[in-house]
Short mmCIF file of C-alpha atoms in Angstrom, two decimals:
data_model
loop_
_atom_site.label_atom_id
_atom_site.label_comp_id
_atom_site.label_asym_id
_atom_site.label_seq_id
_atom_site.Cartn_x
_atom_site.Cartn_y
_atom_site.Cartn_z
CA MET A 1 0.00 0.00 0.00
CA THR A 2 1.22 3.48 -0.81
CA PRO A 3 1.95 5.34 2.45
CA PHE A 4 -0.01 8.57 2.70
CA ARG A 5 1.11 9.80 6.11
CA PRO A 6 4.39 11.77 5.96
CA THR A 7 6.01 9.64 8.66
CA VAL A 8 8.95 7.34 8.06
CA ALA A 9 11.84 5.65 9.84
CA GLU A 10 14.86 6.00 7.56
CA VAL A 11 17.60 3.36 7.88
CA ASP A 12 21.08 4.09 6.56
CA LEU A 13 22.48 0.73 5.42
CA GLU A 14 25.89 2.28 4.81
CA ALA A 15 25.96 3.10 8.52
CA ILE A 16 25.16 -0.56 9.29
CA ARG A 17 28.06 -1.70 7.10
CA HIS A 18 30.37 0.90 8.65
CA ASN A 19 29.45 -0.18 12.18
CA VAL A 20 30.05 -3.86 11.45
CA GLY A 21 33.51 -2.97 10.19
CA ALA A 22 34.21 -0.76 13.20
CA ILE A 23 33.14 -3.40 15.74
CA LYS A 24 34.50 -6.63 14.23
CA PRO A 25 37.88 -7.53 15.76
CA ASP A 26 40.61 -8.75 13.44
CA GLY A 27 40.73 -12.52 13.13
CA VAL A 28 37.45 -13.03 14.99
CA ASP A 29 34.01 -13.83 13.56
CA LEU A 30 31.07 -11.51 14.20
CA LEU A 31 27.48 -12.63 14.72
CA ALA A 32 25.07 -9.78 13.88
CA VAL A 33 22.10 -9.90 16.24
CA VAL A 34 19.00 -9.11 14.18
CA LYS A 35 16.25 -10.27 16.53
CA ALA A 36 13.14 -8.13 17.06
CA ASN A 37 13.10 -7.02 13.42
CA ALA A 38 16.75 -5.97 13.76
CA TYR A 39 15.93 -3.79 16.76
CA GLY A 40 13.21 -2.12 14.71
CA HIS A 41 15.47 -1.42 11.72
CA GLY A 42 14.27 -4.22 9.39
CA GLU A 43 15.58 -7.77 9.67
CA GLU A 44 16.12 -8.67 6.00
CA GLU A 45 17.75 -5.41 4.91
CA VAL A 46 20.00 -5.16 7.96
CA SER A 47 21.00 -8.84 7.72
CA LEU A 48 22.10 -8.47 4.10
CA ALA A 49 24.04 -5.27 4.88
CA ALA A 50 25.76 -6.82 7.90
CA LEU A 51 26.76 -9.95 6.00
CA ALA A 52 28.08 -7.87 3.12
CA ALA A 53 30.24 -5.96 5.60
CA GLY A 54 31.86 -9.06 7.06
CA ALA A 55 29.47 -10.55 9.60
CA THR A 56 29.71 -14.33 9.41
CA GLY A 57 26.36 -15.21 10.94
CA LEU A 58 23.11 -13.88 12.34
CA GLY A 59 21.45 -14.14 15.74
CA VAL A 60 17.69 -14.32 16.27
CA ALA A 61 15.41 -14.86 19.25
CA LEU A 62 12.56 -16.71 17.54
CA VAL A 63 12.33 -19.64 15.18
CA GLU A 64 9.91 -17.55 13.13
CA GLU A 65 12.55 -14.85 12.71
CA GLY A 66 15.08 -17.35 11.43
CA ILE A 67 12.63 -18.96 9.01
CA ARG A 68 11.75 -15.55 7.55
CA LEU A 69 15.43 -14.88 6.87
CA ARG A 70 15.75 -18.25 5.12
CA GLU A 71 12.66 -17.46 3.04
CA ALA A 72 14.37 -14.20 2.08
CA GLY A 73 17.19 -16.27 0.58
CA ILE A 74 19.80 -15.77 3.32
CA GLU A 75 22.14 -18.77 3.54
CA ALA A 76 24.49 -17.65 6.33
CA PRO A 77 24.47 -19.46 9.69
CA ILE A 78 21.56 -18.36 11.89
CA LEU A 79 21.80 -19.00 15.63
CA CYS A 80 18.63 -19.04 17.73
CA LEU A 81 19.69 -17.44 21.01
CA SER A 82 17.19 -19.45 23.06
CA GLU A 83 16.16 -23.10 22.89
CA PHE A 84 13.63 -23.93 20.22
CA PRO A 85 10.08 -23.89 21.64
CA ARG A 86 8.70 -27.39 22.06
CA GLY A 87 7.05 -28.54 18.85
CA SER A 88 9.09 -26.25 16.61
CA GLU A 89 12.27 -28.33 16.54
CA ARG A 90 11.76 -30.21 13.27
CA GLU A 91 10.73 -27.15 11.29
CA ALA A 92 13.60 -25.14 12.76
CA LEU A 93 16.13 -27.84 11.86
CA GLU A 94 14.74 -28.19 8.35
CA ALA A 95 15.34 -24.44 7.98
CA ARG A 96 18.95 -25.09 9.05
CA LEU A 97 18.69 -22.90 12.13
CA THR A 98 21.45 -23.49 14.68
CA PRO A 99 19.97 -24.47 18.06
CA ALA A 100 20.99 -23.14 21.45
CA LEU A 101 20.83 -25.81 24.14
CA TYR A 102 20.86 -25.65 27.94
CA THR A 103 18.28 -28.11 29.36
CA VAL A 104 17.86 -31.88 29.35
CA ASP A 105 14.28 -31.49 28.08
CA GLY A 106 15.57 -29.35 25.25
CA LEU A 107 18.19 -31.96 24.40
CA ASN A 108 15.63 -34.78 24.35
CA ALA A 109 13.21 -32.84 22.13
CA LEU A 110 16.02 -31.85 19.77
CA SER A 111 17.33 -35.40 19.57
CA ASP A 112 13.88 -36.74 18.69
CA ALA A 113 13.39 -34.10 15.99
CA ALA A 114 16.85 -34.72 14.50
CA ARG A 115 16.34 -38.42 13.75
CA GLY A 116 17.14 -39.13 10.15
CA LEU A 117 18.86 -35.82 9.51
CA ASP A 118 22.26 -36.09 7.88
CA PRO A 119 24.43 -34.49 9.05
CA PRO A 120 23.02 -34.21 12.56
CA PRO A 121 22.58 -30.64 13.83
CA ALA A 122 25.41 -28.93 15.69
CA VAL A 123 24.17 -27.24 18.86
CA HIS A 124 25.61 -24.28 20.76
CA VAL A 125 25.58 -25.13 24.47
CA LYS A 126 24.92 -22.04 26.60
CA ILE A 127 26.55 -21.71 30.01
CA ASP A 128 25.11 -19.60 32.84
CA THR A 129 28.15 -17.86 34.36
CA GLY A 130 26.18 -15.27 36.30
CA MET A 131 23.39 -13.76 34.20
CA HIS A 132 20.96 -16.34 35.68
CA ARG A 133 18.48 -16.07 32.83
CA VAL A 134 19.05 -19.24 30.80
CA GLY A 135 22.02 -21.56 30.50
CA VAL A 136 23.53 -24.72 31.98
CA TYR A 137 23.71 -24.11 35.74
CA PRO A 138 25.60 -24.73 37.92
CA PRO A 139 28.17 -24.13 35.17
CA TRP A 140 30.33 -27.03 36.31
CA ASP A 141 27.92 -29.53 34.63
CA VAL A 142 29.29 -28.64 31.20
CA ALA A 143 31.31 -31.79 30.55
CA GLU A 144 28.27 -33.91 31.44
CA ILE A 145 25.92 -32.11 29.06
CA ILE A 146 28.51 -32.24 26.27
CA GLY A 147 28.66 -36.01 26.77
CA ARG A 148 24.88 -36.27 26.68
CA VAL A 149 24.73 -34.25 23.47
CA ARG A 150 27.12 -36.64 21.78
CA GLU A 151 25.34 -39.69 23.16
CA ALA A 152 22.12 -38.33 21.63
CA GLY A 153 23.78 -38.32 18.21
CA LEU A 154 24.12 -34.54 17.95
CA GLN A 155 27.22 -32.44 17.34
CA ILE A 156 28.67 -29.65 19.46
CA GLY A 157 28.91 -26.55 17.32
CA GLY A 158 29.70 -24.03 20.01
CA LEU A 159 29.97 -23.13 23.66
CA TRP A 160 28.90 -19.70 24.89
CA THR A 161 27.84 -17.45 27.71
CA HIS A 162 26.39 -13.95 28.13
CA PHE A 163 27.52 -11.04 30.30
CA ALA A 164 25.09 -9.30 32.63
CA ARG A 165 26.88 -5.99 33.20
CA ALA A 166 29.69 -5.64 30.67
CA GLU A 167 28.84 -2.01 29.96
CA GLU A 168 28.84 -0.90 33.60
CA ASP A 169 30.70 -3.18 36.00
CA GLU A 170 34.20 -4.52 35.45
CA GLU A 171 34.32 -6.71 38.56
CA THR A 172 31.16 -8.64 37.63
CA THR A 173 32.27 -9.02 34.03
CA ARG A 174 35.72 -10.31 34.93
CA ARG A 175 34.18 -12.73 37.42
CA GLN A 176 31.94 -14.17 34.69
CA LEU A 177 34.85 -14.31 32.27
CA LYS A 178 36.99 -16.13 34.85
CA ARG A 179 34.26 -18.75 35.35
CA PHE A 180 33.98 -19.24 31.61
CA ASP A 181 37.75 -19.56 31.25
CA GLU A 182 37.82 -22.14 34.05
CA ILE A 183 35.14 -24.18 32.31
CA LEU A 184 37.04 -24.10 29.04
CA GLY A 185 40.26 -25.03 30.82
CA ALA A 186 38.65 -28.04 32.48
CA LEU A 187 37.54 -29.59 29.19
CA THR A 188 39.71 -32.21 27.57
CA GLN A 189 40.82 -32.21 23.94
CA GLU A 190 38.27 -34.94 23.28
CA GLU A 191 35.55 -32.52 24.34
CA GLU A 192 35.96 -30.26 21.30
CA VAL A 193 33.30 -27.56 21.60
CA GLY A 194 33.47 -25.75 18.27
CA ILE A 195 32.97 -21.97 18.24
CA VAL A 196 33.54 -20.32 21.63
CA HIS A 197 31.79 -16.97 22.13
CA ALA A 198 30.93 -14.68 25.03
CA ALA A 199 31.19 -11.00 24.07
CA ASN A 200 28.20 -8.78 23.47
CA THR A 201 28.68 -5.27 22.05
CA ALA A 202 30.00 -3.80 25.30
CA ALA A 203 32.45 -6.64 25.92
CA THR A 204 33.59 -6.58 22.29
CA LEU A 205 34.53 -2.91 22.64
CA MET A 206 35.86 -3.01 26.21
CA TYR A 207 37.30 -6.49 26.91
CA PRO A 208 39.48 -7.90 24.09
CA GLU A 209 40.17 -11.00 26.19
CA SER A 210 36.48 -11.93 25.83
CA HIS A 211 36.58 -12.21 22.04
CA PHE A 212 37.45 -15.92 21.75
CA ASP A 213 36.37 -17.25 18.29
CA MET A 214 33.36 -14.98 17.73
CA VAL A 215 31.68 -11.87 19.13
CA ARG A 216 27.97 -11.06 19.09
CA SER A 217 26.86 -7.51 18.41
CA GLY A 218 23.34 -6.17 18.48
CA LEU A 219 23.05 -2.53 19.52
CA GLY A 220 26.50 -1.67 18.19
CA ILE A 221 25.76 -2.53 14.58
CA TYR A 222 22.88 -0.04 14.74
CA GLY A 223 25.37 2.65 15.75
CA LEU A 224 24.46 2.90 19.42
CA GLY A 225 26.40 2.12 22.56
CA PRO A 226 25.18 0.29 25.66
CA ALA A 227 27.20 2.74 27.79
CA PRO A 228 27.64 6.53 27.60
CA ASP A 229 30.11 7.68 24.91
CA LEU A 230 30.95 4.08 23.92
CA ALA A 231 29.52 4.49 20.42
CA GLU A 232 31.16 7.86 19.81
CA ARG A 233 34.56 6.69 21.08
CA ASN A 234 34.49 3.81 18.62
CA GLY A 235 33.25 5.79 15.63
CA LEU A 236 29.81 4.19 15.42
CA ARG A 237 27.09 5.94 13.41
CA PRO A 238 23.38 5.76 14.31
CA ALA A 239 21.57 4.07 11.44
CA LEU A 240 17.98 5.11 12.10
CA SER A 241 16.26 8.48 11.91
CA TRP A 242 12.55 9.10 12.45
CA ARG A 243 10.93 11.90 10.49
CA THR A 244 7.47 13.28 9.85
CA ALA A 245 5.89 16.59 8.83
CA VAL A 246 3.71 19.21 10.46
CA THR A 247 0.04 18.71 9.53
CA MET A 248 -1.56 21.76 11.17
CA THR A 249 -0.56 24.93 13.01
CA LYS A 250 -2.52 27.49 14.98
CA ARG A 251 -1.92 30.46 17.23
CA VAL A 252 -3.24 29.63 20.67
CA PRO A 253 -3.72 32.43 23.23
CA ALA A 254 -1.96 32.78 26.55
CA GLY A 255 -3.70 30.93 29.35
CA ALA A 256 -5.02 28.13 27.14
CA ALA A 257 -4.27 24.53 28.08
CA ILE A 258 -3.82 21.89 25.39
CA SER A 259 -4.24 18.18 24.65
CA TYR A 260 -5.79 15.49 26.89
CA GLY A 261 -5.81 16.40 30.54
CA HIS A 262 -4.75 20.00 29.84
CA THR A 263 -1.30 19.20 31.25
CA TYR A 264 0.42 22.02 29.31
CA ARG A 265 -0.74 25.63 29.83
CA LEU A 266 0.53 28.46 27.67
CA GLU A 267 2.11 31.49 29.32
CA HIS A 268 2.14 33.49 26.07
CA ASP A 269 0.37 33.47 22.71
CA THR A 270 2.03 30.52 20.98
CA THR A 271 2.26 28.72 17.66
CA ILE A 272 1.24 25.13 18.27
CA ALA A 273 2.15 22.59 15.58
CA THR A 274 0.43 19.23 15.24
CA ILE A 275 2.49 16.30 13.97
CA PRO A 276 1.01 12.90 13.03
CA VAL A 277 2.90 10.62 15.43
CA GLY A 278 1.68 9.16 18.70
CA TYR A 279 2.08 6.28 21.08
CA ALA A 280 0.50 3.84 18.60
CA ASP A 281 3.60 4.50 16.48
CA GLY A 282 5.86 3.73 19.41
CA TYR A 283 6.50 7.30 20.53
CA PRO A 284 6.14 6.90 24.31
CA ARG A 285 3.34 8.73 26.06
CA SER A 286 5.79 9.22 28.94
CA LEU A 287 7.60 11.78 26.76
CA SER A 288 4.66 14.17 27.08
CA ASN A 289 5.88 17.67 28.03
CA LYS A 290 9.47 16.39 28.18
CA ALA A 291 10.90 15.52 24.77
CA GLU A 292 11.83 17.86 21.96
CA VAL A 293 11.29 17.73 18.20
CA LEU A 294 13.41 19.43 15.54
CA ILE A 295 11.63 21.88 13.23
CA ARG A 296 13.60 24.39 11.14
CA GLY A 297 16.77 23.15 12.79
CA ARG A 298 15.64 24.15 16.27
CA ARG A 299 14.47 22.16 19.27
CA ARG A 300 10.74 22.47 19.98
CA ARG A 301 9.20 21.09 23.13
CA SER A 302 6.47 18.48 23.17
CA ALA A 303 3.41 20.30 24.46
CA GLY A 304 0.68 18.40 26.25
CA THR A 305 -0.09 14.72 26.36
CA VAL A 306 1.14 12.56 23.48
CA THR A 307 -1.99 10.95 22.06
CA MET A 308 -2.45 7.73 20.12
CA ASP A 309 -1.91 9.21 16.66
CA GLN A 310 -0.73 12.78 17.13
CA MET A 311 1.27 15.10 19.34
CA LEU A 312 1.58 18.85 19.76
CA VAL A 313 4.74 20.93 19.67
CA ASP A 314 5.37 24.39 21.11
CA CYS A 315 6.91 26.55 18.36
CA GLY A 316 6.87 29.86 20.22
CA ASP A 317 6.32 32.86 17.96
CA GLU A 318 7.54 31.31 14.70
CA ALA A 319 5.14 31.09 11.79
CA ILE A 320 5.60 27.36 11.17
CA GLU A 321 3.70 26.05 8.15
CA PRO A 322 2.01 22.70 7.48
CA GLY A 323 4.28 20.40 5.50
CA GLU A 324 7.50 21.43 7.23
CA GLU A 325 9.74 18.54 8.31
CA ALA A 326 9.74 17.47 11.95
CA VAL A 327 12.51 15.18 13.23
CA LEU A 328 11.84 12.90 16.19
CA ILE A 329 15.15 11.02 16.05
CA GLY A 330 18.03 12.18 13.93
CA ARG A 331 19.74 15.33 12.71
CA GLN A 332 18.33 18.51 11.22
CA GLY A 333 20.75 21.34 10.59
CA ASP A 334 23.23 21.56 13.45
CA GLU A 335 20.93 19.91 15.98
CA GLU A 336 20.43 16.21 16.71
CA ILE A 337 18.02 14.23 18.84
CA THR A 338 19.23 10.73 19.67
CA SER A 339 17.36 7.63 20.72
CA ASP A 340 19.47 7.64 23.90
CA GLU A 341 18.16 11.13 24.72
CA LEU A 342 14.53 10.11 24.25
CA ALA A 343 15.04 6.85 26.12
CA GLY A 344 16.53 8.71 29.07
CA LEU A 345 13.57 11.07 29.23
CA ALA A 346 11.17 8.12 29.00
CA GLY A 347 12.97 6.26 31.80
CA THR A 348 14.05 3.38 29.58
CA ILE A 349 16.89 2.35 27.24
CA SER A 350 17.40 2.90 23.53
CA TYR A 351 16.85 -0.83 22.85
CA GLU A 352 13.23 -0.59 24.02
CA LEU A 353 12.61 2.69 22.26
CA LEU A 354 13.84 1.42 18.87
CA CYS A 355 12.12 -1.96 19.15
CA GLY A 356 8.93 -0.11 20.01
CA ILE A 357 8.69 1.86 16.76
CA SER A 358 5.61 0.15 15.43
CA ALA A 359 5.02 -1.57 12.11
CA ARG A 360 2.72 1.20 10.97
CA VAL A 361 5.77 3.46 10.63
CA PRO A 362 7.18 2.61 7.16
CA ARG A 363 10.89 1.85 6.94
CA GLN A 364 12.84 3.36 4.08
CA TYR A 365 16.39 2.34 3.21
CA ALA A 366 19.32 4.28 1.84
CA GLY A 367 22.93 3.36 1.18
#
């Protein structure tokens, strides 16, 4: 369908390729994490750009995500970052998705589904070294589960873990890394484990000793850092901008209150601009009266409650006209509004903000 609303999320694929090159360590593979529709950027387009830039595989959360990438013609390795849901194993294996494994039930279901497949699937065994979300735990059971995997007729394709606080706490990160190193050191040569990986974006950029055979990067390939200044220090470029256009303006007199709840009262006669974006598009209602929008290269404050489909912007005394560009995320002139800025005002993180840009906001691609 032809989009009629002047609202779009623009994704710079050249920035994706640049970021992959900036993050990928020499001599180490990079898995581009493209779950959640590539953090709202578009899974197929981002996957192709990342692979073209040197990523050697893709990471997804859902079997459905991996199958869609296969249907798009992508042949690179695709790792599901959680165990396959029960009942999905056969279809996932037929799509050549690489399974994560960390429970006996998961192993049994995978073994049953893999009967008759040649070669048998190679699983990546996940170790819980301190995140305590999913993974083999206590971590010292690793040799046993590796033996069980082989007894079940499956291959070991990898061994991995995940850091809980790599972007903010060195002590915790080094403690997890030490546990992982101890596990690796306790394995015999007969217990070949394939690809060893631990580093997320923060660890990739901050802890070279965590690189092993492969690193996994999600937020970084989109040009954002999980810690303040981490993206800028490493030359990463934000890939997504969110733009729309003013649909109506009016002069509203001093003393008037605007939008639902009348939470914003005007102290002076003011030009109020309406823009066609609201919380149904993923622009958080919690940004009401807090966030700013760029119009004519200047910051304009959100005025009143963000509604489902529209929001109001205080433009002071300027004679703003319908049709003028309004930037929610991105650069206009010398000013820039970042997803980190909006996330901070909304009391969340940029991951959530970007993933929350809804499907009714068209994505356009450049580069």
